[in-house]
Amino acid sequence: MRSILLTGLVCALSLPAMADGPQVVFRNGQMVPLAAITIQGDNLVISGEAEGFTAGQAFPMASADHIYGERPAAVSQGIALMLSGKPDEAIKLIEPVLALHRPSAKIPGNFWVEAARAALIAYALDGKDPKAEAIGRDITEATPAQGVDPFVLLGKTLSLPPSTKPDEKIAALKDLTNDDQPAAVAAYATFFIAKAHKDSNRNAEALETFLTVTGVYPTGGIVLNAAAELNAADILSGLTRREEALALVNSASRNAPGTVLADEAKRRLDSLK
């Protein structure tokens, strides 16, 4: 028991509790700030100040075990802004995360892939097709085992021209909700199907589809769940189904703390009281 406790203490002390930002943890237990690393070919190279390392040291990518640190708050806020119809503001928040975390893109536990997929959607919604295509290629390179990343097709579908009829857009998005697609892709596609229904004043279809996001694809993303819940609550409020709307707003508040969605949930709660 004593040896176990000592081992745990040593591990706890070795964690970068006092270090700022995410850390790359190597297989031998050494850690280095992600901000002090760049990529050169298949190597991670020390390019900044890092205790125990010297500038220019290179390590094979395979020697990195995982990323240690907290998920950047800007990712959740960026997703929340993008789902709130503000893709340009989302991009401003997410791009710095992409720059910092790019060296970790192929390391287990990285935050880059999620941020990049959010950026891809935001670029597509903001009409920045070349940037969406470029980040799609980067994501595919970082996740080669699955071939072309499924979010690439989602981005292309969301990039359909504004002149596209709502039903045509809905049909294209429905193709991304089959069993062959990851839950996250199907969840995002379902959310935007619901938005298309809502924008066309088909509230019954929109309500059912927003509720499908959380009911069928709950693992698609908690911020996405919050956005769907708030949209569903908005429709329910218009139907004077106050208690159901209140429950969804409370859930949205819990799912998206520290984001614009949580702020909106608070306003809704105040108005529903």
GROMACS .gro file of C-alpha atoms in nm:
model
  273
    1MET     CA    1   0.000   0.000   0.000
    2ARG     CA    2   0.284   0.238   0.090
    3SER     CA    3   0.449   0.185  -0.249
    4ILE     CA    4   0.121   0.250  -0.425
    5LEU     CA    5   0.071   0.574  -0.233
    6LEU     CA    6   0.427   0.685  -0.307
    7THR     CA    7   0.383   0.605  -0.676
    8GLY     CA    8   0.065   0.809  -0.685
    9LEU     CA    9   0.238   1.098  -0.512
   10VAL     CA   10   0.526   1.092  -0.756
   11CYS     CA   11   0.286   1.087  -1.050
   12ALA     CA   12   0.088   1.374  -0.906
   13LEU     CA   13   0.402   1.579  -0.854
   14SER     CA   14   0.518   1.504  -1.208
   15LEU     CA   15   0.202   1.653  -1.358
   16PRO     CA   16   0.248   2.008  -1.481
   17ALA     CA   17   0.021   2.159  -1.219
   18MET     CA   18   0.218   2.482  -1.228
   19ALA     CA   19   0.273   2.481  -1.604
   20ASP     CA   20   0.067   2.698  -1.832
   21GLY     CA   21  -0.117   2.548  -2.126
   22PRO     CA   22  -0.135   2.198  -2.273
   23GLN     CA   23   0.156   1.958  -2.245
   24VAL     CA   24   0.287   1.679  -2.465
   25VAL     CA   25   0.347   1.367  -2.255
   26PHE     CA   26   0.610   1.135  -2.398
   27ARG     CA   27   0.610   0.759  -2.349
   28ASN     CA   28   0.900   0.786  -2.104
   29GLY     CA   29   0.697   1.022  -1.884
   30GLN     CA   30   0.872   1.344  -1.983
   31MET     CA   31   0.650   1.641  -2.055
   32VAL     CA   32   0.699   1.953  -2.263
   33PRO     CA   33   0.468   2.250  -2.326
   34LEU     CA   34   0.289   2.222  -2.657
   35ALA     CA   35   0.371   2.586  -2.722
   36ALA     CA   36   0.742   2.492  -2.727
   37ILE     CA   37   0.701   2.236  -3.005
   38THR     CA   38   0.688   2.254  -3.384
   39ILE     CA   39   0.656   1.983  -3.649
   40GLN     CA   40   0.933   1.899  -3.894
   41GLY     CA   41   0.837   1.606  -4.111
   42ASP     CA   42   0.750   1.318  -3.879
   43ASN     CA   43   0.933   1.472  -3.584
   44LEU     CA   44   0.837   1.696  -3.295
   45VAL     CA   45   1.107   1.959  -3.250
   46ILE     CA   46   1.173   2.172  -2.944
   47SER     CA   47   1.158   2.530  -3.070
   48GLY     CA   48   1.090   2.723  -2.750
   49GLU     CA   49   1.182   2.726  -2.384
   50ALA     CA   50   1.114   2.396  -2.207
   51GLU     CA   51   1.272   2.281  -1.882
   52GLY     CA   52   1.488   1.972  -1.933
   53PHE     CA   53   1.506   2.018  -2.311
   54THR     CA   54   1.726   2.214  -2.548
   55ALA     CA   55   1.619   2.398  -2.860
   56GLY     CA   56   1.652   2.185  -3.170
   57GLN     CA   57   1.597   1.850  -3.000
   58ALA     CA   58   1.383   1.627  -3.220
   59PHE     CA   59   1.161   1.335  -3.123
   60PRO     CA   60   0.970   1.092  -3.344
   61MET     CA   61   0.596   1.164  -3.347
   62ALA     CA   62   0.540   0.808  -3.224
   63SER     CA   63   0.727   0.886  -2.902
   64ALA     CA   64   0.443   1.115  -2.788
   65ASP     CA   65   0.191   0.930  -2.574
   66HIS     CA   66  -0.088   1.183  -2.521
   67ILE     CA   67  -0.181   1.545  -2.457
   68TYR     CA   68  -0.224   1.660  -2.098
   69GLY     CA   69  -0.432   1.967  -2.017
   70GLU     CA   70  -0.779   2.111  -2.023
   71ARG     CA   71  -0.993   2.144  -2.334
   72PRO     CA   72  -0.957   2.503  -2.460
   73ALA     CA   73  -1.259   2.709  -2.360
   74ALA     CA   74  -1.244   2.879  -2.699
   75VAL     CA   75  -1.351   2.554  -2.868
   76SER     CA   76  -1.681   2.534  -2.680
   77GLN     CA   77  -1.744   2.905  -2.720
   78GLY     CA   78  -1.659   2.886  -3.089
   79ILE     CA   79  -1.898   2.599  -3.147
   80ALA     CA   80  -2.167   2.785  -2.953
   81LEU     CA   81  -2.119   3.098  -3.165
   82MET     CA   82  -2.121   2.899  -3.487
   83LEU     CA   83  -2.446   2.725  -3.391
   84SER     CA   84  -2.592   3.063  -3.292
   85GLY     CA   85  -2.550   3.194  -3.645
   86LYS     CA   86  -2.221   3.376  -3.586
   87PRO     CA   87  -1.962   3.170  -3.780
   88ASP     CA   88  -1.737   3.472  -3.836
   89GLU     CA   89  -1.701   3.527  -3.461
   90ALA     CA   90  -1.649   3.154  -3.411
   91ILE     CA   91  -1.362   3.155  -3.660
   92LYS     CA   92  -1.184   3.439  -3.476
   93LEU     CA   93  -1.188   3.232  -3.156
   94ILE     CA   94  -1.099   2.895  -3.304
   95GLU     CA   95  -0.815   2.989  -3.539
   96PRO     CA   96  -0.566   3.069  -3.257
   97VAL     CA   97  -0.645   2.728  -3.104
   98LEU     CA   98  -0.572   2.563  -3.438
   99ALA     CA   99  -0.237   2.739  -3.461
  100LEU     CA  100  -0.128   2.643  -3.109
  101HIS     CA  101  -0.250   2.284  -3.122
  102ARG     CA  102  -0.147   2.195  -3.479
  103PRO     CA  103   0.168   2.005  -3.367
  104SER     CA  104  -0.053   1.776  -3.157
  105ALA     CA  105  -0.294   1.685  -3.438
  106LYS     CA  106  -0.177   1.323  -3.459
  107ILE     CA  107  -0.121   1.269  -3.085
  108PRO     CA  108  -0.389   1.082  -2.888
  109GLY     CA  109  -0.608   1.303  -2.674
  110ASN     CA  110  -0.542   1.612  -2.884
  111PHE     CA  111  -0.786   1.903  -2.903
  112TRP     CA  112  -0.688   2.005  -3.253
  113VAL     CA  113  -0.915   1.768  -3.446
  114GLU     CA  114  -1.232   1.880  -3.269
  115ALA     CA  115  -1.137   2.246  -3.312
  116ALA     CA  116  -1.056   2.189  -3.679
  117ARG     CA  117  -1.390   2.021  -3.745
  118ALA     CA  118  -1.569   2.312  -3.580
  119ALA     CA  119  -1.366   2.553  -3.794
  120LEU     CA  120  -1.455   2.357  -4.107
  121ILE     CA  121  -1.827   2.396  -4.033
  122ALA     CA  122  -1.784   2.765  -3.949
  123TYR     CA  123  -1.591   2.829  -4.272
  124ALA     CA  124  -1.862   2.650  -4.471
  125LEU     CA  125  -2.141   2.849  -4.306
  126ASP     CA  126  -1.948   3.174  -4.356
  127GLY     CA  127  -1.898   3.108  -4.727
  128LYS     CA  128  -1.522   3.058  -4.694
  129ASP     CA  129  -1.512   2.747  -4.914
  130PRO     CA  130  -1.135   2.748  -4.990
  131LYS     CA  131  -1.055   2.759  -4.617
  132ALA     CA  132  -1.309   2.483  -4.550
  133GLU     CA  133  -1.146   2.266  -4.816
  134ALA     CA  134  -0.797   2.335  -4.683
  135ILE     CA  135  -0.880   2.252  -4.322
  136GLY     CA  136  -1.066   1.943  -4.445
  137ARG     CA  137  -0.746   1.818  -4.607
  138ASP     CA  138  -0.554   1.887  -4.286
  139ILE     CA  139  -0.808   1.690  -4.080
  140THR     CA  140  -0.791   1.397  -4.322
  141GLU     CA  141  -0.411   1.400  -4.299
  142ALA     CA  142  -0.431   1.394  -3.919
  143THR     CA  143  -0.683   1.105  -3.915
  144PRO     CA  144  -0.563   0.883  -4.203
  145ALA     CA  145  -0.712   0.557  -4.072
  146GLN     CA  146  -1.065   0.654  -4.177
  147GLY     CA  147  -0.981   0.795  -4.519
  148VAL     CA  148  -1.144   1.128  -4.607
  149ASP     CA  149  -1.278   1.271  -4.282
  150PRO     CA  150  -1.661   1.251  -4.271
  151PHE     CA  151  -1.681   1.617  -4.168
  152VAL     CA  152  -1.546   1.712  -4.511
  153LEU     CA  153  -1.871   1.602  -4.677
  154LEU     CA  154  -2.071   1.780  -4.408
  155GLY     CA  155  -1.880   2.099  -4.485
  156LYS     CA  156  -1.946   2.063  -4.859
  157THR     CA  157  -2.316   2.014  -4.794
  158LEU     CA  158  -2.332   2.321  -4.571
  159SER     CA  159  -2.152   2.515  -4.844
  160LEU     CA  160  -2.441   2.476  -5.087
  161PRO     CA  161  -2.521   2.815  -5.244
  162PRO     CA  162  -2.786   3.037  -5.078
  163SER     CA  163  -3.008   2.984  -5.380
  164THR     CA  164  -3.045   2.615  -5.289
  165LYS     CA  165  -3.406   2.538  -5.201
  166PRO     CA  166  -3.462   2.434  -4.837
  167ASP     CA  167  -3.595   2.091  -4.932
  168GLU     CA  168  -3.291   2.025  -5.151
  169LYS     CA  169  -3.061   2.120  -4.867
  170ILE     CA  170  -3.258   1.902  -4.625
  171ALA     CA  171  -3.235   1.606  -4.864
  172ALA     CA  172  -2.858   1.648  -4.895
  173LEU     CA  173  -2.818   1.668  -4.517
  174LYS     CA  174  -3.037   1.362  -4.463
  175ASP     CA  175  -2.784   1.160  -4.663
  176LEU     CA  176  -2.541   1.228  -4.375
  177THR     CA  177  -2.768   1.079  -4.108
  178ASN     CA  178  -2.738   0.715  -4.214
  179ASP     CA  179  -2.577   0.444  -4.002
  180ASP     CA  180  -2.250   0.470  -4.194
  181GLN     CA  181  -2.180   0.816  -4.054
  182PRO     CA  182  -2.025   0.891  -3.714
  183ALA     CA  183  -2.273   1.011  -3.453
  184ALA     CA  184  -2.121   1.360  -3.448
  185VAL     CA  185  -2.168   1.408  -3.823
  186ALA     CA  186  -2.525   1.276  -3.809
  187ALA     CA  187  -2.598   1.501  -3.511
  188TYR     CA  188  -2.472   1.815  -3.684
  189ALA     CA  189  -2.656   1.725  -4.004
  190THR     CA  190  -2.977   1.671  -3.805
  191PHE     CA  191  -2.935   2.007  -3.631
  192PHE     CA  192  -2.904   2.190  -3.962
  193ILE     CA  193  -3.201   1.999  -4.102
  194ALA     CA  194  -3.401   2.126  -3.806
  195LYS     CA  195  -3.274   2.481  -3.868
  196ALA     CA  196  -3.386   2.460  -4.230
  197HIS     CA  197  -3.733   2.350  -4.119
  198LYS     CA  198  -3.748   2.632  -3.862
  199ASP     CA  199  -3.634   2.892  -4.116
  200SER     CA  200  -3.915   2.771  -4.343
  201ASN     CA  201  -4.171   2.810  -4.059
  202ARG     CA  202  -4.227   2.435  -4.039
  203ASN     CA  203  -4.216   2.435  -3.663
  204ALA     CA  204  -4.364   2.088  -3.608
  205GLU     CA  205  -4.093   1.927  -3.822
  206ALA     CA  206  -3.827   2.153  -3.669
  207LEU     CA  207  -3.925   2.063  -3.313
  208GLU     CA  208  -3.919   1.690  -3.382
  209THR     CA  209  -3.581   1.719  -3.553
  210PHE     CA  210  -3.418   1.933  -3.284
  211LEU     CA  211  -3.529   1.676  -3.027
  212THR     CA  212  -3.378   1.402  -3.247
  213VAL     CA  213  -3.035   1.562  -3.201
  214THR     CA  214  -3.039   1.494  -2.827
  215GLY     CA  215  -3.258   1.185  -2.833
  216VAL     CA  216  -3.088   0.984  -3.109
  217TYR     CA  217  -2.739   1.139  -3.121
  218PRO     CA  218  -2.664   1.249  -2.762
  219THR     CA  219  -2.292   1.180  -2.809
  220GLY     CA  220  -2.269   1.425  -3.098
  221GLY     CA  221  -2.148   1.698  -2.863
  222ILE     CA  222  -2.278   1.862  -2.548
  223VAL     CA  223  -2.263   2.215  -2.692
  224LEU     CA  224  -2.455   2.094  -2.996
  225ASN     CA  225  -2.710   1.939  -2.760
  226ALA     CA  226  -2.750   2.272  -2.584
  227ALA     CA  227  -2.810   2.455  -2.912
  228ALA     CA  228  -3.074   2.200  -3.014
  229GLU     CA  229  -3.241   2.224  -2.674
  230LEU     CA  230  -3.262   2.602  -2.688
  231ASN     CA  231  -3.410   2.594  -3.037
  232ALA     CA  232  -3.663   2.331  -2.932
  233ALA     CA  233  -3.749   2.536  -2.622
  234ASP     CA  234  -3.811   2.840  -2.840
  235ILE     CA  235  -4.069   2.647  -3.042
  236LEU     CA  236  -4.230   2.497  -2.731
  237SER     CA  237  -4.261   2.843  -2.576
  238GLY     CA  238  -4.457   2.955  -2.879
  239LEU     CA  239  -4.688   2.658  -2.826
  240THR     CA  240  -4.737   2.762  -2.460
  241ARG     CA  241  -4.574   2.438  -2.345
  242ARG     CA  242  -4.389   2.622  -2.071
  243GLU     CA  243  -4.282   2.333  -1.847
  244GLU     CA  244  -4.126   2.139  -2.135
  245ALA     CA  245  -3.949   2.452  -2.256
  246LEU     CA  246  -3.820   2.523  -1.907
  247ALA     CA  247  -3.675   2.173  -1.873
  248LEU     CA  248  -3.489   2.207  -2.204
  249VAL     CA  249  -3.352   2.551  -2.117
  250ASN     CA  250  -3.223   2.422  -1.783
  251SER     CA  251  -3.053   2.131  -1.960
  252ALA     CA  252  -2.898   2.367  -2.218
  253SER     CA  253  -2.758   2.581  -1.938
  254ARG     CA  254  -2.586   2.276  -1.787
  255ASN     CA  255  -2.455   2.153  -2.124
  256ALA     CA  256  -2.287   2.472  -2.238
  257PRO     CA  257  -2.141   2.657  -1.936
  258GLY     CA  258  -1.932   2.962  -2.014
  259THR     CA  259  -2.070   3.004  -2.365
  260VAL     CA  260  -2.315   3.235  -2.538
  261LEU     CA  261  -2.566   2.950  -2.523
  262ALA     CA  262  -2.552   2.953  -2.144
  263ASP     CA  263  -2.604   3.329  -2.152
  264GLU     CA  264  -2.905   3.282  -2.376
  265ALA     CA  265  -3.037   3.006  -2.150
  266LYS     CA  266  -3.021   3.244  -1.854
  267ARG     CA  267  -3.221   3.504  -2.042
  268ARG     CA  268  -3.478   3.239  -2.135
  269LEU     CA  269  -3.502   3.121  -1.775
  270ASP     CA  270  -3.566   3.477  -1.658
  271SER     CA  271  -3.842   3.522  -1.917
  272LEU     CA  272  -4.004   3.186  -1.836
  273LYS     CA  273  -4.026   3.255  -1.463
   0.00000   0.00000   0.00000
